[in-house]
Coordinates of C-alpha atoms and ligand atoms in Angstrom, one line a residue:
M1 CA -44.3 -24.5 -25.0
P2 CA -44.9 -22.7 -21.6
A3 CA -43.6 -24.3 -18.4
V4 CA -46.1 -26.5 -16.6
H5 CA -45.7 -26.5 -12.9
R6 CA -46.7 -29.1 -10.4
L7 CA -47.0 -27.4 -7.0
C8 CA -46.5 -28.2 -3.4
I9 CA -48.0 -25.4 -1.2
L10 CA -46.6 -25.3 2.3
G11 CA -49.3 -23.5 4.4
S12 CA -52.1 -23.6 1.9
T13 CA -54.9 -22.5 4.3
G14 CA -53.1 -19.2 5.1
S15 CA -53.5 -15.9 3.4
I16 CA -50.8 -16.5 0.9
G17 CA -51.8 -20.2 0.4
V18 CA -55.4 -19.1 -0.4
S19 CA -54.2 -16.4 -2.9
T20 CA -51.9 -19.0 -4.5
L21 CA -54.8 -21.4 -5.1
D22 CA -56.9 -18.6 -6.5
V23 CA -54.2 -18.0 -9.1
V24 CA -53.6 -21.6 -9.8
A25 CA -57.3 -22.2 -10.5
R26 CA -57.1 -19.6 -13.3
H27 CA -54.5 -21.6 -15.2
P28 CA -55.4 -25.3 -15.3
D29 CA -53.5 -25.8 -18.5
R30 CA -50.2 -24.7 -16.9
L31 CA -50.5 -25.2 -13.1
S32 CA -51.6 -28.2 -11.0
V33 CA -51.4 -29.1 -7.2
H34 CA -49.4 -32.1 -6.1
A35 CA -49.5 -31.3 -2.3
L36 CA -51.2 -29.0 0.3
S37 CA -50.4 -28.6 3.9
A38 CA -52.1 -27.0 7.0
H39 CA -51.5 -26.8 10.6
S40 CA -54.8 -25.9 12.4
R41 CA -57.6 -25.3 9.8
I42 CA -57.9 -28.9 8.8
E43 CA -61.5 -28.6 7.6
A44 CA -60.5 -25.7 5.3
L45 CA -57.7 -28.0 4.0
A46 CA -60.1 -30.7 3.2
A47 CA -62.3 -28.3 1.3
Q48 CA -59.2 -27.2 -0.7
A49 CA -58.3 -30.7 -1.4
L50 CA -61.7 -31.6 -2.7
R51 CA -61.5 -28.5 -5.1
H52 CA -57.8 -29.0 -6.3
R53 CA -57.3 -32.7 -6.0
P54 CA -53.7 -33.0 -4.6
R55 CA -52.2 -36.4 -4.5
V56 CA -50.8 -35.7 -0.9
V57 CA -51.9 -33.5 2.1
V58 CA -49.7 -33.0 5.1
V59 CA -51.1 -32.3 8.6
P60 CA -49.2 -32.0 11.9
D61 CA -50.5 -35.2 13.8
A62 CA -52.8 -38.1 14.2
A63 CA -55.6 -35.9 15.7
A64 CA -55.4 -33.6 12.5
R65 CA -55.5 -36.7 10.3
A66 CA -58.7 -37.9 12.1
R67 CA -60.3 -34.5 11.5
F68 CA -59.2 -34.5 7.9
L69 CA -60.7 -38.0 7.3
A70 CA -64.0 -37.0 9.2
A71 CA -64.3 -34.0 6.8
W72 CA -63.7 -36.1 3.6
P73 CA -66.9 -37.3 1.9
T74 CA -67.1 -41.1 1.8
G75 CA -66.9 -42.7 -1.6
T76 CA -64.7 -39.9 -3.0
P77 CA -61.1 -40.9 -3.8
R78 CA -58.8 -39.1 -1.2
P79 CA -55.3 -37.9 -1.2
E80 CA -52.6 -39.7 0.9
V81 CA -52.4 -38.0 4.4
R82 CA -48.9 -37.6 5.7
L83 CA -48.0 -36.5 9.3
G84 CA -45.5 -34.1 10.8
A85 CA -42.6 -31.7 10.0
Q86 CA -40.3 -34.4 8.3
A87 CA -43.1 -35.4 6.0
L88 CA -43.5 -31.7 5.1
A89 CA -39.8 -31.4 4.2
D90 CA -39.9 -34.7 2.3
T91 CA -43.0 -33.7 0.3
A92 CA -41.4 -30.3 -0.7
A93 CA -38.5 -32.4 -2.0
D94 CA -40.7 -35.0 -3.9
P95 CA -39.4 -35.6 -7.4
E96 CA -43.0 -35.1 -8.8
V97 CA -43.0 -31.5 -7.5
T98 CA -41.5 -28.8 -9.7
A99 CA -42.4 -25.7 -7.7
V100 CA -42.8 -25.1 -4.0
M101 CA -44.8 -22.1 -2.3
A102 CA -43.1 -21.6 1.0
A103 CA -46.1 -19.9 2.8
I104 CA -45.8 -21.2 6.3
V105 CA -45.6 -18.4 8.9
G106 CA -42.6 -18.1 11.1
A107 CA -39.3 -20.0 11.5
A108 CA -41.5 -23.2 11.4
G109 CA -41.3 -22.8 7.7
L110 CA -37.7 -23.0 7.4
P111 CA -37.2 -26.8 7.2
G112 CA -39.7 -27.2 4.3
A113 CA -38.4 -24.1 2.4
L114 CA -34.7 -25.3 2.8
A115 CA -35.7 -28.8 1.7
A116 CA -37.2 -27.3 -1.5
A117 CA -34.1 -25.4 -2.1
R118 CA -31.9 -28.3 -1.6
A119 CA -33.8 -30.4 -4.0
G120 CA -33.4 -27.9 -6.7
K121 CA -37.1 -26.9 -7.0
R122 CA -38.5 -23.5 -8.2
V123 CA -39.0 -21.9 -4.7
L124 CA -41.6 -19.2 -4.3
L125 CA -40.6 -17.7 -1.1
A126 CA -43.2 -15.9 1.0
N127 CA -41.8 -17.2 4.3
K128 CA -39.4 -14.3 5.0
E129 CA -38.5 -15.7 8.5
A130 CA -36.6 -18.6 6.6
L131 CA -34.1 -16.1 5.2
V132 CA -33.9 -14.0 8.4
A133 CA -33.1 -17.2 10.4
A134 CA -30.8 -18.9 7.9
G135 CA -30.0 -16.6 5.0
G136 CA -26.5 -17.9 4.4
L137 CA -27.5 -21.5 4.5
F138 CA -30.5 -21.0 2.4
M139 CA -28.9 -19.0 -0.4
Q140 CA -25.9 -21.5 -0.5
A141 CA -28.5 -24.3 -0.9
V142 CA -30.0 -22.5 -3.8
R143 CA -26.6 -22.0 -5.5
D144 CA -25.5 -25.6 -4.9
S145 CA -28.7 -27.3 -6.2
G146 CA -29.4 -25.0 -9.0
A147 CA -32.8 -24.2 -7.5
E148 CA -34.7 -21.1 -8.7
L149 CA -35.7 -18.6 -6.1
L150 CA -38.5 -16.3 -6.8
P151 CA -39.3 -13.7 -4.0
I152 CA -42.9 -13.4 -3.2
D153 CA -42.9 -10.8 -0.5
S154 CA -44.3 -7.8 -2.5
E155 CA -41.4 -5.5 -2.0
H156 CA -38.8 -8.1 -3.0
N157 CA -40.9 -9.2 -5.9
A158 CA -41.1 -5.6 -7.0
I159 CA -37.2 -5.2 -6.6
F160 CA -36.7 -8.4 -8.6
Q161 CA -38.9 -7.1 -11.4
C162 CA -36.9 -3.8 -11.4
L163 CA -33.4 -5.4 -11.5
P164 CA -31.6 -5.5 -14.8
W165 CA -32.4 -8.5 -16.8
A166 CA -30.0 -11.4 -16.1
A167 CA -30.4 -15.0 -16.9
D168 CA -29.2 -16.0 -13.4
R169 CA -31.1 -13.5 -11.4
A170 CA -33.4 -16.3 -9.9
R171 CA -30.2 -18.4 -9.1
A172 CA -29.1 -16.5 -6.0
P173 CA -26.4 -14.3 -7.4
A174 CA -23.5 -13.7 -4.9
Q175 CA -22.9 -9.9 -5.9
P176 CA -25.2 -7.0 -6.2
A177 CA -26.7 -6.5 -9.7
P178 CA -24.4 -4.3 -11.9
G179 CA -25.3 -0.6 -12.0
V180 CA -27.6 -0.7 -8.9
R181 CA -26.8 1.8 -6.2
R182 CA -29.5 1.1 -3.6
L183 CA -32.8 -0.7 -3.0
L184 CA -35.6 1.4 -1.7
L185 CA -38.0 -0.7 0.4
T186 CA -41.4 0.9 0.8
A187 CA -43.5 0.5 4.0
S188 CA -47.0 1.6 4.7
G189 CA -46.3 2.5 8.3
G190 CA -49.2 0.4 9.4
P191 CA -52.3 1.4 11.4
F192 CA -50.3 3.3 14.1
R193 CA -48.3 5.7 11.9
R194 CA -50.2 8.7 13.4
T195 CA -51.3 7.3 16.7
A196 CA -50.2 9.4 19.8
L197 CA -47.2 7.7 21.3
D198 CA -48.7 7.5 24.8
E199 CA -51.6 5.6 23.3
L200 CA -49.6 2.8 21.9
E201 CA -49.5 1.0 25.2
F202 CA -53.2 0.4 25.1
V203 CA -53.8 -0.7 21.5
T204 CA -55.5 -4.0 21.1
P205 CA -54.7 -7.0 18.8
D206 CA -57.6 -6.3 16.6
Q207 CA -56.5 -2.7 16.1
A208 CA -52.9 -3.9 15.4
C209 CA -54.4 -6.4 12.7
A210 CA -56.4 -3.8 11.0
H211 CA -53.9 -3.0 8.3
P212 CA -54.9 0.1 6.3
N213 CA -54.1 -1.6 2.8
W214 CA -53.3 -5.2 3.0
R215 CA -55.4 -8.3 4.2
M216 CA -52.9 -10.7 5.8
G217 CA -52.5 -13.3 8.5
R218 CA -52.4 -12.0 12.1
K219 CA -48.7 -12.4 12.8
I220 CA -47.5 -10.5 9.8
S221 CA -50.2 -7.8 10.5
V222 CA -48.8 -7.1 13.9
D223 CA -45.3 -7.2 12.4
S224 CA -46.5 -4.5 10.0
A225 CA -47.9 -2.4 12.8
T226 CA -44.6 -2.5 14.8
M227 CA -42.5 -2.2 11.5
L228 CA -40.6 -5.4 12.7
N229 CA -41.9 -6.7 9.3
K230 CA -39.9 -4.0 7.4
G231 CA -36.9 -5.0 9.5
L232 CA -37.3 -8.6 8.6
E233 CA -37.6 -7.4 5.0
V234 CA -34.4 -5.5 5.0
I235 CA -32.6 -8.6 6.3
E236 CA -34.5 -10.6 3.6
A237 CA -33.4 -8.1 0.8
H238 CA -29.8 -8.2 2.1
W239 CA -29.7 -12.1 1.5
L240 CA -31.8 -12.1 -1.7
F241 CA -29.9 -9.4 -3.6
A242 CA -26.5 -9.7 -1.9
M243 CA -26.9 -6.1 -0.9
P244 CA -25.0 -4.6 2.0
I245 CA -27.2 -3.0 4.7
D246 CA -26.0 0.6 4.0
R247 CA -27.4 0.2 0.4
I248 CA -30.9 -0.7 1.6
Q249 CA -33.3 2.2 2.5
V250 CA -36.8 2.0 4.0
V251 CA -39.2 4.7 2.9
I252 CA -42.7 5.1 4.3
H253 CA -45.2 5.3 1.6
P254 CA -48.8 5.2 3.1
Q255 CA -50.7 4.4 0.0
S256 CA -48.9 0.8 -0.7
V257 CA -49.1 1.3 -4.4
V258 CA -45.3 1.6 -5.1
H259 CA -44.3 -1.9 -3.9
S260 CA -40.5 -1.0 -3.8
M261 CA -37.8 0.6 -6.1
V262 CA -34.3 0.1 -7.4
E263 CA -31.9 3.1 -7.7
Y264 CA -29.3 3.0 -10.4
V265 CA -25.8 4.8 -10.5
D266 CA -27.1 7.0 -13.4
G267 CA -29.7 8.5 -11.3
S268 CA -32.7 6.4 -12.5
I269 CA -35.1 4.9 -10.1
L270 CA -37.3 1.9 -11.3
A271 CA -40.5 1.3 -9.3
Q272 CA -43.1 -1.5 -9.6
L273 CA -46.7 -0.3 -8.9
G274 CA -50.0 -2.1 -8.5
Q275 CA -52.9 -2.8 -6.2
P276 CA -51.9 -4.2 -2.9
D277 CA -52.9 -7.7 -3.7
M278 CA -50.5 -10.7 -3.3
R279 CA -51.9 -12.4 -6.2
T280 CA -49.7 -10.2 -8.5
P281 CA -46.4 -11.3 -7.0
I282 CA -47.6 -14.9 -6.8
A283 CA -48.5 -14.9 -10.5
Y284 CA -45.3 -13.5 -11.3
G285 CA -43.5 -16.3 -9.5
L286 CA -45.6 -18.9 -11.0
G287 CA -45.3 -17.7 -14.5
Y288 CA -41.7 -16.4 -14.5
P289 CA -40.2 -15.3 -16.9
E290 CA -43.7 -15.0 -18.6
R291 CA -46.7 -13.0 -17.1
L292 CA -49.8 -14.7 -16.0
A293 CA -53.2 -13.1 -15.4
S294 CA -53.8 -12.9 -11.6
G295 CA -57.3 -11.6 -11.2
V296 CA -55.9 -8.3 -10.0
G297 CA -57.5 -5.2 -11.3
L298 CA -55.5 -2.3 -12.8
L299 CA -54.6 0.9 -10.9
D300 CA -56.4 4.1 -11.6
L301 CA -53.5 6.6 -11.1
A302 CA -55.6 9.7 -11.9
R303 CA -58.1 8.7 -9.1
L304 CA -55.3 8.1 -6.8
G305 CA -54.1 11.6 -7.4
H306 CA -50.9 11.6 -5.4
L307 CA -48.2 9.2 -3.9
D308 CA -46.6 10.2 -0.6
F309 CA -43.2 9.3 0.8
E310 CA -41.5 10.0 4.2
T311 CA -38.7 8.8 6.4
P312 CA -39.5 6.2 9.2
D313 CA -39.5 7.4 12.8
L314 CA -37.2 5.1 14.8
V315 CA -38.7 6.3 18.0
R316 CA -42.3 5.4 17.1
F317 CA -40.9 2.1 15.5
P318 CA -38.2 0.7 18.0
C319 CA -38.6 -2.8 16.3
L320 CA -37.2 -1.4 13.0
R321 CA -34.3 0.0 14.9
L322 CA -33.7 -3.4 16.6
S323 CA -33.9 -5.2 13.3
L324 CA -31.3 -3.0 11.6
N325 CA -29.0 -3.4 14.6
A326 CA -29.5 -7.3 14.4
L327 CA -28.5 -7.4 10.8
G328 CA -25.4 -5.4 11.7
H329 CA -24.4 -8.0 14.3
G330 CA -24.9 -11.0 12.1
Q331 CA -26.8 -14.2 11.7
S332 CA -27.1 -15.2 15.5
A333 CA -28.6 -11.8 16.3
C334 CA -31.0 -12.2 13.4
I335 CA -32.2 -15.7 14.6
A336 CA -32.7 -14.2 18.2
L337 CA -34.5 -11.2 16.8
N338 CA -37.0 -13.4 14.8
A339 CA -37.5 -16.0 17.6
A340 CA -38.1 -13.4 20.2
N341 CA -40.6 -11.5 18.0
E342 CA -42.6 -14.6 17.3
V343 CA -43.0 -15.3 20.9
A344 CA -43.7 -11.7 21.9
V345 CA -46.3 -11.3 19.0
E346 CA -48.1 -14.5 20.1
G347 CA -48.1 -13.2 23.7
F348 CA -49.6 -9.9 22.5
L349 CA -52.2 -11.6 20.3
K350 CA -53.3 -13.8 23.3
G351 CA -53.6 -10.7 25.5
R352 CA -50.6 -11.6 27.8
I353 CA -48.4 -8.6 27.0
R354 CA -49.0 -5.1 25.8
Y355 CA -48.2 -3.9 22.4
T356 CA -45.2 -1.8 23.6
Q357 CA -43.8 -4.7 25.4
I358 CA -43.1 -6.5 22.1
A359 CA -40.0 -4.3 21.5
A360 CA -38.9 -4.7 25.1
V361 CA -39.0 -8.5 25.0
I362 CA -37.0 -8.5 21.7
E363 CA -34.4 -6.0 23.0
R364 CA -33.9 -8.1 26.2
C365 CA -33.4 -11.4 24.2
L366 CA -30.8 -9.6 21.9
D367 CA -28.9 -8.3 24.9
E368 CA -28.9 -11.8 26.3
A369 CA -27.7 -13.3 23.0
A370 CA -25.0 -10.7 22.5
G371 CA -22.3 -13.0 23.9
R372 CA -23.0 -15.3 21.0
Y373 CA -23.1 -12.8 18.2
A374 CA -19.5 -13.9 16.9
Q375 CA -20.8 -17.5 16.3
V376 CA -22.3 -18.2 12.9
P377 CA -24.6 -21.3 12.9
G378 CA -23.4 -23.5 10.2
S379 CA -26.2 -26.0 10.0
L380 CA -30.0 -26.2 10.2
D381 CA -29.8 -27.9 13.6
E382 CA -27.7 -25.1 15.1
V383 CA -30.1 -22.5 13.7
L384 CA -33.0 -24.4 15.3
D385 CA -31.2 -24.8 18.5
L386 CA -30.6 -21.1 18.9
D387 CA -34.1 -20.3 17.8
S388 CA -35.5 -22.7 20.5
R389 CA -33.3 -21.4 23.2
T390 CA -34.4 -17.8 22.4
R391 CA -38.0 -18.7 22.5
T392 CA -37.6 -20.2 26.1
L393 CA -35.9 -16.9 27.1
A394 CA -38.6 -14.8 25.4
A395 CA -41.4 -16.8 27.0
G396 CA -39.8 -16.0 30.4
F397 CA -39.6 -12.3 29.7
C398 CA -43.2 -12.4 28.5
Q399 CA -44.3 -14.0 31.7
A400 CA -42.4 -11.6 33.8
A401 CA -43.9 -8.6 31.9
A402 CA -47.5 -10.0 32.2
Ligands
NAD1 P1 -51.3 -17.1 7.8 O1 -51.2 -17.1 9.3 O2 -52.4 -16.6 7.1 O3 -51.0 -18.6 7.3 C1 -50.0 -19.5 7.8 C2 -50.0 -20.9 7.2 O4 -49.0 -21.5 7.8 C3 -51.3 -21.6 7.4 O5 -51.6 -22.5 6.3 C4 -50.9 -22.5 8.7 O6 -51.7 -23.7 8.7 C5 -49.5 -22.8 8.4 N1 -48.8 -22.9 9.7 C6 -48.7 -22.2 10.8 N2 -47.9 -22.6 11.8 C7 -47.4 -23.8 11.3 C8 -46.5 -24.8 11.8 N3 -45.9 -24.6 13.0 N4 -46.2 -25.8 10.9 C9 -46.7 -26.0 9.7 N5 -47.6 -25.1 9.2 C10 -47.9 -24.0 9.9 O7 -49.9 -16.4 7.3 P2 -49.7 -15.5 5.9 O8 -50.2 -14.1 6.1 O9 -50.3 -16.3 4.7 O10 -48.1 -15.5 5.8 C11 -47.3 -16.5 5.5 C12 -45.9 -16.2 5.2 O11 -45.9 -15.3 4.1 C13 -45.3 -15.4 6.4 O12 -43.9 -15.7 6.5 C14 -45.5 -13.9 6.0 O13 -44.5 -13.2 6.6 C15 -45.3 -14.1 4.5 N6 -46.0 -13.0 3.7 C16 -47.4 -12.8 3.8 C17 -47.9 -11.8 3.1 C18 -49.4 -11.7 3.2 O14 -50.0 -10.8 2.4 N7 -50.2 -12.5 3.9 C19 -47.2 -11.0 2.4 C20 -45.8 -11.1 2.4 C21 -45.2 -12.1 3.0
MG2 MG1 -43.8 -7.4 2.4

């Protein structure tokens, strides 16, 4: 009898949330929705709830609840509407939920994802910032509770698929998988891989969000343009696969068809290939260890013709260099990196700072945080405190730069 999952989707109105609901709708015999959540697109949440009939929806505040109720047709039975971040975490831990899709963007997704891990759920982790900010705490929670952790980020999902089969590989193993020499993380290089360096200062948010291969939310699209996203992913891979930083290599692969690779001690390299469509890793996480149809078409390799690979340029992509340094310095530096980046990217998207100032703001925040690098935050509150202090600092740097 195949597993039947009752899902809580944190961030259901985003790019990953919408793709998740698309896969869920293809498997009504195996997948149902217990809870949905949204932060700002409340009318879209109401439309999702009408279609998928969750028992609960979670919105940020009373004003959002009023919008949800106004969008709900009278006479139709409606879900319970819960409010705020604590309700989000409580809903992720609800005994009726068996699997949680963590698809909120940014460190705001950490409390909900951690609550799901602590409650022993199957956690489908798209929210990479949760691992960047609190990898140690998060992985320990998975081990302590017996949760299942399925990486949804396409690179990590590819690596997970290419690892040797082991019954505990979704249970946060504390050692690298046997026989594995290195993880090779592919990166498209984003929209500015060939842009003249002196033009980068003038690129616009819409240009930065026009990713050549993937359609994603705006924050991760900018992160892909700066390659900070790949830096976050190196940190994510370090935690997910218990892999030291010197055994994770970033490779530019402009076609985004090879989603990542695992290199073995015997010289073998295993790769996972597919269309750049997040429904593939999402379906893998929902069906694991079985395969579910995702709606994604097959690749035509002959039509593709060739696959290219190159080494990333750390001068063009200073955010990648800053991320690798942060991982070398430890958890506090990673929290500062992520928080500074979130504030800087928001500043860029709102037209307050230039594209090239994103790296500058992050670097200044990391310099300021250097005195605290030796401290390892031991609780969620300590992580959130350092996150919030860095945000204040970064906001000041953005203002000064404007
Ligand atoms: P998005 O911006 O499209 O959606 C974000 C979702 O989070 C929305 O539902 C929004 O309502 C919710 N949200 C935003 N701020 C919130 C807050 N403060 N509190 C509660 N909810 C909040 O983002 P996305 O592209 O779907 O990305 C989601 C996560 O998945 C990110 O961590 C991203 O790095 C990761 N990811 C995305 C992709 C992709 O293809 N989009 C691929 C790999 C990983
Ligand atoms: Mg990715």
